[in-house]
mmCIF file of C-alpha atoms in Angstrom:
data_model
loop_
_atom_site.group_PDB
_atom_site.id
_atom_site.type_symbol
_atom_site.label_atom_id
_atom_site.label_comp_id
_atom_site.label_asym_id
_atom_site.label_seq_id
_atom_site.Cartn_x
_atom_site.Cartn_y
_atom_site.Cartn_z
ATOM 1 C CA UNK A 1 15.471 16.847 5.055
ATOM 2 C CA UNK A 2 16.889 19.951 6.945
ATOM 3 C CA UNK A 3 20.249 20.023 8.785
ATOM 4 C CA UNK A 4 20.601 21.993 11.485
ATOM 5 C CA UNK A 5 23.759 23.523 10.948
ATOM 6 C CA UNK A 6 24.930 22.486 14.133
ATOM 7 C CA UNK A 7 25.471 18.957 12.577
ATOM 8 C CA UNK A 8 28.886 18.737 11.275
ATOM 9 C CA UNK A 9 29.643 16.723 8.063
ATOM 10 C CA UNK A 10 30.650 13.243 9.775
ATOM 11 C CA UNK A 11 27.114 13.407 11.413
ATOM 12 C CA UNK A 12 25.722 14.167 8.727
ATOM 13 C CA UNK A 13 26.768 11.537 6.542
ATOM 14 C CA UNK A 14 25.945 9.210 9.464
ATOM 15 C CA UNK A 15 22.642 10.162 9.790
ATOM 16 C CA UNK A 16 22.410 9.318 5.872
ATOM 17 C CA UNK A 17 24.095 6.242 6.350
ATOM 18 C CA UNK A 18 21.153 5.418 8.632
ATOM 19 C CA UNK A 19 18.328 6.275 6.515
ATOM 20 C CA UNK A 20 19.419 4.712 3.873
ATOM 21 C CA UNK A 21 19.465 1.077 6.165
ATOM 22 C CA UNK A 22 15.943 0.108 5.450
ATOM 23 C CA UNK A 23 16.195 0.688 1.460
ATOM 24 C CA UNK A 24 19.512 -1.744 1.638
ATOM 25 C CA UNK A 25 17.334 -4.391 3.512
ATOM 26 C CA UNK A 26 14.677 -4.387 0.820
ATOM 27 C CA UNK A 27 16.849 -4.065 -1.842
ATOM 28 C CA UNK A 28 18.639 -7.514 -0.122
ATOM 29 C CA UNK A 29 15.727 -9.438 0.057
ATOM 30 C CA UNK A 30 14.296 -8.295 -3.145
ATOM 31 C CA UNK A 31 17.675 -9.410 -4.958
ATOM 32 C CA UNK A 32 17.879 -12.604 -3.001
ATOM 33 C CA UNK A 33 14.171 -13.612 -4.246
ATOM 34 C CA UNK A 34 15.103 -12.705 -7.629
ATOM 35 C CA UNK A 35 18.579 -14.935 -7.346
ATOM 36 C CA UNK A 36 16.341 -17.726 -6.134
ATOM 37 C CA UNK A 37 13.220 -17.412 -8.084
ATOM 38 C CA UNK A 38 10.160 -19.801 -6.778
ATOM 39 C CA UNK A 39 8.879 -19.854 -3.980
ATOM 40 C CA UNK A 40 10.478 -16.817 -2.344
ATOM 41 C CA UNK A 41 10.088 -15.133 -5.761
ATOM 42 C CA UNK A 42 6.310 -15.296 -5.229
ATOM 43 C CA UNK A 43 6.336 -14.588 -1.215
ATOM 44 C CA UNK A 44 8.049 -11.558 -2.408
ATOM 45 C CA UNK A 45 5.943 -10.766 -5.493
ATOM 46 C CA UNK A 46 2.720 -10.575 -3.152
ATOM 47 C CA UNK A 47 4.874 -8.765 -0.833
ATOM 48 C CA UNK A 48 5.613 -6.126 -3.457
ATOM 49 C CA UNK A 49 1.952 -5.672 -4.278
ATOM 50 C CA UNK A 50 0.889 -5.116 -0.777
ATOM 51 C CA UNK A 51 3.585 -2.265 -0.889
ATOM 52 C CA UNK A 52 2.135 -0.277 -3.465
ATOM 53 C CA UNK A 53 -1.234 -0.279 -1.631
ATOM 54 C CA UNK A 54 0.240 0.796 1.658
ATOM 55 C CA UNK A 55 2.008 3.376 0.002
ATOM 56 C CA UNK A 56 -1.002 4.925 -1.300
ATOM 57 C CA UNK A 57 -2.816 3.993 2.287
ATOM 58 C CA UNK A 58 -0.276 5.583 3.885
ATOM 59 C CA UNK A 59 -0.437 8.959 1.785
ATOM 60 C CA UNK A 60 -3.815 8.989 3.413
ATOM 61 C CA UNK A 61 -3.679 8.157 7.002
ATOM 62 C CA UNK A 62 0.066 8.631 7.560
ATOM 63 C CA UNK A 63 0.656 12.360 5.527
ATOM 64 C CA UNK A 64 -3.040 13.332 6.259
ATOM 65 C CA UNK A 65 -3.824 11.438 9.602
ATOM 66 C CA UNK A 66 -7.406 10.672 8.388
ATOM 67 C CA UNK A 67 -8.179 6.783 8.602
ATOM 68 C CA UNK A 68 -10.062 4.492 5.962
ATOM 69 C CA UNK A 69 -11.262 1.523 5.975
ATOM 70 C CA UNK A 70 -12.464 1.432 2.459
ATOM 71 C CA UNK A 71 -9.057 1.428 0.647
ATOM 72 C CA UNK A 72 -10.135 -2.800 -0.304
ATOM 73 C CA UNK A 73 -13.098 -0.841 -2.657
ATOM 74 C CA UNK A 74 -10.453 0.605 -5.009
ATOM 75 C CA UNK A 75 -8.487 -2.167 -5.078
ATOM 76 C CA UNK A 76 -11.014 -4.143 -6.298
ATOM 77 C CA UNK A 77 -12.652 -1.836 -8.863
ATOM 78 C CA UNK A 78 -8.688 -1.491 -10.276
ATOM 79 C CA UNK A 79 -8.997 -5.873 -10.537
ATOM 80 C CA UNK A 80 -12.102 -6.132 -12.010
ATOM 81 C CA UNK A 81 -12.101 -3.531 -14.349
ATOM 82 C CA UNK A 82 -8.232 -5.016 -15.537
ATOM 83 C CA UNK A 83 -9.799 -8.870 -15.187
ATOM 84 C CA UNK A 84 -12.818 -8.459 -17.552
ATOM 85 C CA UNK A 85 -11.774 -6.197 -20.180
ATOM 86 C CA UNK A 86 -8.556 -8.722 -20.516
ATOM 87 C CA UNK A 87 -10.367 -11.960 -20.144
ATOM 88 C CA UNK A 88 -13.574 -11.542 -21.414
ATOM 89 C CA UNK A 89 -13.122 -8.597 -24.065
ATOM 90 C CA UNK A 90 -9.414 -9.116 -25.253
ATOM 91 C CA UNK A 91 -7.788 -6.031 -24.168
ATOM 92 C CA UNK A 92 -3.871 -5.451 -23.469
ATOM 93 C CA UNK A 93 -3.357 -4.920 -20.132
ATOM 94 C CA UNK A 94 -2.084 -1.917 -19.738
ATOM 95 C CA UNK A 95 -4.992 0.166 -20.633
ATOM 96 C CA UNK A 96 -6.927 -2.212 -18.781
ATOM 97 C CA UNK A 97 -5.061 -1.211 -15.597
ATOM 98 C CA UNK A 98 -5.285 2.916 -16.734
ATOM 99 C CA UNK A 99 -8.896 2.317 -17.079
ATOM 100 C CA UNK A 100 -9.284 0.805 -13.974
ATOM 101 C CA UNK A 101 -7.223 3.129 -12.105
ATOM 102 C CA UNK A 102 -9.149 6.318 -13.689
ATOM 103 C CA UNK A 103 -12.301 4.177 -12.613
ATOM 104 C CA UNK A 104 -11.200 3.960 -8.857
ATOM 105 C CA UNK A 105 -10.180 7.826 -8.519
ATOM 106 C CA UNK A 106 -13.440 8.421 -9.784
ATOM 107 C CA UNK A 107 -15.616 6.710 -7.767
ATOM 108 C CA UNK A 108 -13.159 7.797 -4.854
ATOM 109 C CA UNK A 109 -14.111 11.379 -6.124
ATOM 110 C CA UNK A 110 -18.208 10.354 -6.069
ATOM 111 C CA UNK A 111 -18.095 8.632 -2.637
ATOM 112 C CA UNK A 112 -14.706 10.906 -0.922
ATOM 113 C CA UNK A 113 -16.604 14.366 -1.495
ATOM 114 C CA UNK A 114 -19.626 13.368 1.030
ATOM 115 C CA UNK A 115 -17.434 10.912 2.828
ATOM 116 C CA UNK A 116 -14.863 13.234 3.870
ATOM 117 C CA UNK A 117 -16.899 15.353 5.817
ATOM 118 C CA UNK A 118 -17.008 12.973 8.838
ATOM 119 C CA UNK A 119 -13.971 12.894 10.985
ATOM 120 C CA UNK A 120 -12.615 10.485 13.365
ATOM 121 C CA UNK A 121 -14.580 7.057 14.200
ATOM 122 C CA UNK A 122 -17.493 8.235 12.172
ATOM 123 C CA UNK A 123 -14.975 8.473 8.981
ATOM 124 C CA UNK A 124 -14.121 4.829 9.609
ATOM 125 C CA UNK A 125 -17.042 3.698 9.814
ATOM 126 C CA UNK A 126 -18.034 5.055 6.828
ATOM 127 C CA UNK A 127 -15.544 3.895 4.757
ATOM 128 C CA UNK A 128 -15.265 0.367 5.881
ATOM 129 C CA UNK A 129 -18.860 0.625 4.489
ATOM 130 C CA UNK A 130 -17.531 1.444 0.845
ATOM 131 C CA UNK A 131 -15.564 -1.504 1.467
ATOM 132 C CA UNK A 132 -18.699 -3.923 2.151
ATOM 133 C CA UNK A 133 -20.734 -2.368 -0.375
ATOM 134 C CA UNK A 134 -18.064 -3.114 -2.999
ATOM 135 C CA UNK A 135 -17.565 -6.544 -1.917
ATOM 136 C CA UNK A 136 -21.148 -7.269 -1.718
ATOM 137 C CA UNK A 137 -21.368 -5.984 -5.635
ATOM 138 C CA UNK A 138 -18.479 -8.438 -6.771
ATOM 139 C CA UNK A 139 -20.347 -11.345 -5.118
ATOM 140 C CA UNK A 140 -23.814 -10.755 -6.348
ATOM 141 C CA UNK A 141 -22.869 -8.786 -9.674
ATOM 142 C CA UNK A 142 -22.433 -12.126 -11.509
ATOM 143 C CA UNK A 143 -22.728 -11.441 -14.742
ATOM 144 C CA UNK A 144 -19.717 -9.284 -14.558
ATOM 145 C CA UNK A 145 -17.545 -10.614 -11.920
ATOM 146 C CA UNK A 146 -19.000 -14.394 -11.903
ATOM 147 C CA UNK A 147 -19.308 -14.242 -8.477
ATOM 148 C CA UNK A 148 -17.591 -16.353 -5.869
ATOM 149 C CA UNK A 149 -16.789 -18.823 -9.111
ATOM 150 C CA UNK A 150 -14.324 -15.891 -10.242
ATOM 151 C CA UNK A 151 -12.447 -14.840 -13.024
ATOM 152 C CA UNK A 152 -9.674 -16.878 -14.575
ATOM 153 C CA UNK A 153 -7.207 -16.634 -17.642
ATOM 154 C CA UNK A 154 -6.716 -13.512 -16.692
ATOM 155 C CA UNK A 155 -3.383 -12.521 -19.097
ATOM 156 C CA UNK A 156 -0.003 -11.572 -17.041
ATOM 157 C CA UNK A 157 1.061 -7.729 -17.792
ATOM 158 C CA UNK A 158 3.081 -7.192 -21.092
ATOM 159 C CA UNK A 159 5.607 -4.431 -22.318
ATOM 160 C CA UNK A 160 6.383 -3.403 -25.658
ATOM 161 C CA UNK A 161 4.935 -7.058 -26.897
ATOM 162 C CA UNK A 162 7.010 -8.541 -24.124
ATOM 163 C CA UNK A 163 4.896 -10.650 -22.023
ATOM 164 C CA UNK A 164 6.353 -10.565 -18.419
ATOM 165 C CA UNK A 165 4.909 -13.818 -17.492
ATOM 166 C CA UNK A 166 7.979 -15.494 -15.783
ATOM 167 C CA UNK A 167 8.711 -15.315 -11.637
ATOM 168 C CA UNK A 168 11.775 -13.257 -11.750
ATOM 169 C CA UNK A 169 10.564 -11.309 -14.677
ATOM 170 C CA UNK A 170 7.366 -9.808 -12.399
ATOM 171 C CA UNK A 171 9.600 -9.338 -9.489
ATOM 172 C CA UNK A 172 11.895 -6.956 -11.383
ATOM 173 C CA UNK A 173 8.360 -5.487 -13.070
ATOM 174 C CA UNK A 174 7.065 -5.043 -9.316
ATOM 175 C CA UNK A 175 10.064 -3.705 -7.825
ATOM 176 C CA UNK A 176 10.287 -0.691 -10.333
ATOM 177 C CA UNK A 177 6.919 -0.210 -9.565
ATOM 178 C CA UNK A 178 7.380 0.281 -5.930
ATOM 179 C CA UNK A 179 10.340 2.004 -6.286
ATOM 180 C CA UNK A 180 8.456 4.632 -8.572
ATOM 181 C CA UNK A 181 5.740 4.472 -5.603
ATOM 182 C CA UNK A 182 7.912 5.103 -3.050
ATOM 183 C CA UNK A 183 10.049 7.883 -4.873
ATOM 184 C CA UNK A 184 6.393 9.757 -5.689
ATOM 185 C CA UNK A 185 5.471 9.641 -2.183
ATOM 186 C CA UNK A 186 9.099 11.316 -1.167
ATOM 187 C CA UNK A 187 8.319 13.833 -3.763
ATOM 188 C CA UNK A 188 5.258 14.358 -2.463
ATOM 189 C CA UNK A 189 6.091 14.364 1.415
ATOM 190 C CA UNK A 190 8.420 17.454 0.402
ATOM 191 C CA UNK A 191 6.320 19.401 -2.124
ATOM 192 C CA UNK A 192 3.889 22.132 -0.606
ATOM 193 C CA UNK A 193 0.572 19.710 -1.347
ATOM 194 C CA UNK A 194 3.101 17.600 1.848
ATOM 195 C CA UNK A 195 3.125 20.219 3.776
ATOM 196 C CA UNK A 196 -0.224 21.426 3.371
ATOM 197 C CA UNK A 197 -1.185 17.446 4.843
ATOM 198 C CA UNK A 198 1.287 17.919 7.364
ATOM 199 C CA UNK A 199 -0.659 20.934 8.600
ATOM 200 C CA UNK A 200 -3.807 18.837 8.076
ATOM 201 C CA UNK A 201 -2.394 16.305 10.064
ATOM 202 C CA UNK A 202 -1.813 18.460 12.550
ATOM 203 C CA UNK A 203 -4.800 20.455 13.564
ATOM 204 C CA UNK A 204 -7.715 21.097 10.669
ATOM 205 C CA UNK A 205 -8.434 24.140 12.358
ATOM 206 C CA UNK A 206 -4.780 25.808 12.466
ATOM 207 C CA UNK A 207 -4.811 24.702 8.788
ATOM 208 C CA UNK A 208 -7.666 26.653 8.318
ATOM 209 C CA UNK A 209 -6.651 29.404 9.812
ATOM 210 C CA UNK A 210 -3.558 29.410 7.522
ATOM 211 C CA UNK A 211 -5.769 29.726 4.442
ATOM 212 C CA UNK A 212 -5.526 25.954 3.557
ATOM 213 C CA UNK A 213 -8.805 24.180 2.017
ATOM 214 C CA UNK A 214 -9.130 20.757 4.559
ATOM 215 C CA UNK A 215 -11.501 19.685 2.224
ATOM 216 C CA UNK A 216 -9.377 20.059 -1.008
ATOM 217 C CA UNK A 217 -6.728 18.703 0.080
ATOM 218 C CA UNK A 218 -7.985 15.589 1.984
ATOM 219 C CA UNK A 219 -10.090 14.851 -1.143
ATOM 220 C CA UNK A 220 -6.975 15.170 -2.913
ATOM 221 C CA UNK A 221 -4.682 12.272 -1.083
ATOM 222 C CA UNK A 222 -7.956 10.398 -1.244
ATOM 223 C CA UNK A 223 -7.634 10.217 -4.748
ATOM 224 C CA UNK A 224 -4.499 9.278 -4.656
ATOM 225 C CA UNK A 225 -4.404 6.894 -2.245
ATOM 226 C CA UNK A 226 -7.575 5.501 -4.435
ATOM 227 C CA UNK A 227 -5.065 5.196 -7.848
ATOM 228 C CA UNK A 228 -2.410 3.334 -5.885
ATOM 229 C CA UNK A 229 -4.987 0.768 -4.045
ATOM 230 C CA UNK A 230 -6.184 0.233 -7.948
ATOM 231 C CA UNK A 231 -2.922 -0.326 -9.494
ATOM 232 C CA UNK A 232 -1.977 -2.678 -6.464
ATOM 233 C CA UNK A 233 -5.107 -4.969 -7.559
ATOM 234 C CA UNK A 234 -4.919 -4.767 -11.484
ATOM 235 C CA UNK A 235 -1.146 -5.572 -10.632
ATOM 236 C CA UNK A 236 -2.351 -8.294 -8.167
ATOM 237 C CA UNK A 237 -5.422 -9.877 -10.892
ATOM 238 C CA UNK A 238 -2.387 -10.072 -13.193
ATOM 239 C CA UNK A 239 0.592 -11.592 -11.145
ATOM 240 C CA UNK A 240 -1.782 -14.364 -10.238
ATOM 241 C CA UNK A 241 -4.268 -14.670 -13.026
ATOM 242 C CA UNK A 242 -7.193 -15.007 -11.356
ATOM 243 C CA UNK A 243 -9.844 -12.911 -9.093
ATOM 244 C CA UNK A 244 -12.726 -13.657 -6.688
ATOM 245 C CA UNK A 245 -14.299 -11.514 -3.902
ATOM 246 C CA UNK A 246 -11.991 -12.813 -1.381
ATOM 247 C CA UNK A 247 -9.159 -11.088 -2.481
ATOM 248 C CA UNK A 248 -10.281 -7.900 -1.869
ATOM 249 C CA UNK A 249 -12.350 -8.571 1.431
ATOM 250 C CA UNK A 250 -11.853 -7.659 5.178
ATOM 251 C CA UNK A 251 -8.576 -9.531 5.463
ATOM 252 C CA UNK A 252 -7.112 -6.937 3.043
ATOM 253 C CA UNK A 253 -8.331 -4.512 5.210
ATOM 254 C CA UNK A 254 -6.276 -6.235 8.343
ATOM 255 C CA UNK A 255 -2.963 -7.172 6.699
ATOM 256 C CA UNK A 256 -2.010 -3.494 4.879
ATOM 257 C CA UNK A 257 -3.035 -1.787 8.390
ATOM 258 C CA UNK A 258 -0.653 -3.911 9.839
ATOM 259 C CA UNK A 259 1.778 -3.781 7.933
ATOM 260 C CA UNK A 260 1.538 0.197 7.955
ATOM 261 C CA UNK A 261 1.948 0.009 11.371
ATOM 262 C CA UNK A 262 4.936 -2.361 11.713
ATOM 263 C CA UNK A 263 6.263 -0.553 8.517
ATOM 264 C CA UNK A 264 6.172 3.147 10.100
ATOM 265 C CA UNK A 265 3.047 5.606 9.403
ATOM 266 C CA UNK A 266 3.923 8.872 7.663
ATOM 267 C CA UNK A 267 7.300 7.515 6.638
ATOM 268 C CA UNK A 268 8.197 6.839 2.904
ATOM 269 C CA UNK A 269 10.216 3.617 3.570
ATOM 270 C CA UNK A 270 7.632 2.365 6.405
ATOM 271 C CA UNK A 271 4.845 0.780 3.974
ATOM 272 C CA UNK A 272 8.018 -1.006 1.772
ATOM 273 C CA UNK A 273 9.363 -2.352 5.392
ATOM 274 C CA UNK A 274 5.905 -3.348 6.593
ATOM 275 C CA UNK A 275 5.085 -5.179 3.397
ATOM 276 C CA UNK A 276 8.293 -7.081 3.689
ATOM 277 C CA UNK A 277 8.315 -7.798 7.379
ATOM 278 C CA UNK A 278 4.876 -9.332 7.800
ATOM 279 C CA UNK A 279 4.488 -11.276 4.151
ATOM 280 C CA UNK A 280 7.664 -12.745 5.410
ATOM 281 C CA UNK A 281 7.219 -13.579 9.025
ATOM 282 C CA UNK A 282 4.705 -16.698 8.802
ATOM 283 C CA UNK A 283 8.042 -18.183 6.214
ATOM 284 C CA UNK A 284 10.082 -17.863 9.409
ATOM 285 C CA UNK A 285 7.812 -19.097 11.887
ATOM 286 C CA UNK A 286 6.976 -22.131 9.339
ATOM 287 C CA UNK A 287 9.187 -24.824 11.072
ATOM 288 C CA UNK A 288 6.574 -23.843 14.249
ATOM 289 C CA UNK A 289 4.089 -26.032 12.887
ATOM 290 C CA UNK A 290 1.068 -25.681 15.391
ATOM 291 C CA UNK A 291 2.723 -22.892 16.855
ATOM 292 C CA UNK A 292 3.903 -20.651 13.543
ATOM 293 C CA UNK A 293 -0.054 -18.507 14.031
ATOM 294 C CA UNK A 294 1.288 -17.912 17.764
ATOM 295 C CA UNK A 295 4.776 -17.339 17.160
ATOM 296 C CA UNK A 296 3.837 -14.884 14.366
ATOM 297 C CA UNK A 297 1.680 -13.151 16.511
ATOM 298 C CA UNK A 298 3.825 -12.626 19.076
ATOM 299 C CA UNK A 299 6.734 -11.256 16.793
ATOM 300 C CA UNK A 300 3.932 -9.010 15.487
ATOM 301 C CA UNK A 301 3.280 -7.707 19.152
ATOM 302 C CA UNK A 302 6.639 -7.649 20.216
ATOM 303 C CA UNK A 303 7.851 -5.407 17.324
ATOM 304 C CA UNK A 304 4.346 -3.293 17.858
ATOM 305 C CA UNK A 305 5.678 -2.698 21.792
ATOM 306 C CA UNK A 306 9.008 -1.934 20.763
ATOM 307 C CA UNK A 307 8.829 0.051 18.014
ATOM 308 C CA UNK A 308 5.344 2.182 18.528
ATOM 309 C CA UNK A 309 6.008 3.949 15.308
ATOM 310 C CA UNK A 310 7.296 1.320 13.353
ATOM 311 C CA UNK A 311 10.527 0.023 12.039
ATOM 312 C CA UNK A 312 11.222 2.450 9.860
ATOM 313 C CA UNK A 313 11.110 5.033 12.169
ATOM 314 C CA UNK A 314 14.015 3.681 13.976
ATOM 315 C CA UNK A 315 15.945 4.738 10.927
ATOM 316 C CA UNK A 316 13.810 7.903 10.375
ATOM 317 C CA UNK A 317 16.747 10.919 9.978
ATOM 318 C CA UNK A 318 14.143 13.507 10.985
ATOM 319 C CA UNK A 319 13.484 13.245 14.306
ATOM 320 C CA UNK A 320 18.028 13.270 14.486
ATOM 321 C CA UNK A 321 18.210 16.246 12.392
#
């Protein structure tokens, strides 16, 4: 973050104090689930989940402005790759989840390098494509993936021999996990591969004038944003112990865009916040009955209209600085 020097010290602190508001509401709700355990344990488990995979989305379309459809692919190569070599061939799963990850990044890698030569709507279009395609192979690939049947017994994730198996146990494993997530992305928001999307971001063509390879680099947060969409899922096929196509279908698709949106695009905190706010909103609206869908929708519009660029933006210290 840079200070104008301008800013004296009490504004500056203040303007810390500020960003550091959304990161004290997660870390609240977090340690409230885990004080509670149950059923707010596990609203907050999937919650966490969704948060690594907008983290990575967000590397994608909110550092590099390019938009994907396709992120569901990776996500489901990560939970099928962890699911079978756990269930059906005995493996820990840990290097089930490395060898699913390293199986996502490359076939991000096969499919980004033509892919990312199309910009705009014909670069969504193509990769909501990757996204059918791999949920057509998970149904019809049955000897693998069993298809709409799915894959049970899937073993929870283990540490050291530990077996983290209990609610609280996975919401403490999940948190670190998104902490790390989020603390990479900050790392990499400020490092020069950042800026270099920034510039992306901002015109290809003044990036290219500057000397900076598009291609490279948009290949390169494609990739990345392809490892965290495959951890979220092997974390996901191992939370719940069990996988089918649905999980990783079109309503994937719609719930991390929104809640990249309502989080804040291009903001580290924003995918965290988004998670958070819309896993938890249909709990609020649930003494709606008939109405929760409609109430839920409307706090999902209302928040859209009032905060274009998301809630964490509100808290953002770079647009103050």
């Amino acid at each position: 973050m840079t200070i104008s020097p301008s800013i004296t010290s009490p504004d500056r602190r203040r303007l810390r104090l500020v960003g550091l508001l959304p990161w004290l509401f997660a870390g609240a709700v977090v340690g409230y689930a885990i004080l509670v355990g149950g059923y707010a344990a596990t609203v907050v488990s999937f919650a966490l989940i969704y948060a690594v995979f907008v983290t990575g989305l967000n590397l994608f379309m909110g550092f590099a402005a390019q938009v994907s459809f396709g992120q569901n692919a990776f996500a489901a190569i990560g939970g099928y790759v962890s699911a079978v070599l756990t269930a059906s061939h005995g493996w820990s799963p840990l290097p089930a989840m490395a060898l699913g990850m390293a199986a996502a990044v490359l076939a991000a890698a096969i499919i980004g390098f033509p892919t990312l030569r199309l910009k705009g709507h014909y670069l969504a279009m193509g990769t909501l494509a990757i996204g059918l395609i791999a949920y057509e192979i998970t149904v019809e690939w049955q000897s693998v993936t069993q298809g709409y049947m799915g894959i049970s017994g899937i073993p929870p994730l283990s540490l050291v021999g530990y077996e983290v198996s209990s609610d609280r146990g996975q919401l403490v494993m999940l948190a670190l996990v998104v902490a790390g997530g989020a603390f990479a992305a900050a790392r990499i928001r400020r490092s020069r591969f950042g800026r270099a999307l920034s510039a992306v971001a901002g015109s290809e063509e003044a990036a290219q004038a500057l000397g900076i390879d598009v291609a490279r680099y948009k290949l390169m947060a494609f990739l990345l944003s392809a490892g965290f969409a495959a951890l979220a899922g092997s974390l996901f096929v191992h939370v719940v112990g069990f996988v089918s196509p649905e999980v990783f279908g079109l309503h994937m698709v719609i719930v991390t865009f929104t809640m990249l949106y309502v989080g804040g695009i291009g903001t580290v905190a924003g995918p965290l916040i988004g998670a958070l706010i819309v896993s938890l909103l249909p709990e609020t609206f649930r003494a709606f009955k008939d109405y929760q869908d409609l109430a839920y929708g409307a706090a999902l519009i209302l928040l859209l209209i009032y905060a274009p660029r998301g809630l964490a933006s509100l808290f953002s210290t770079r647009g103050r600085s």
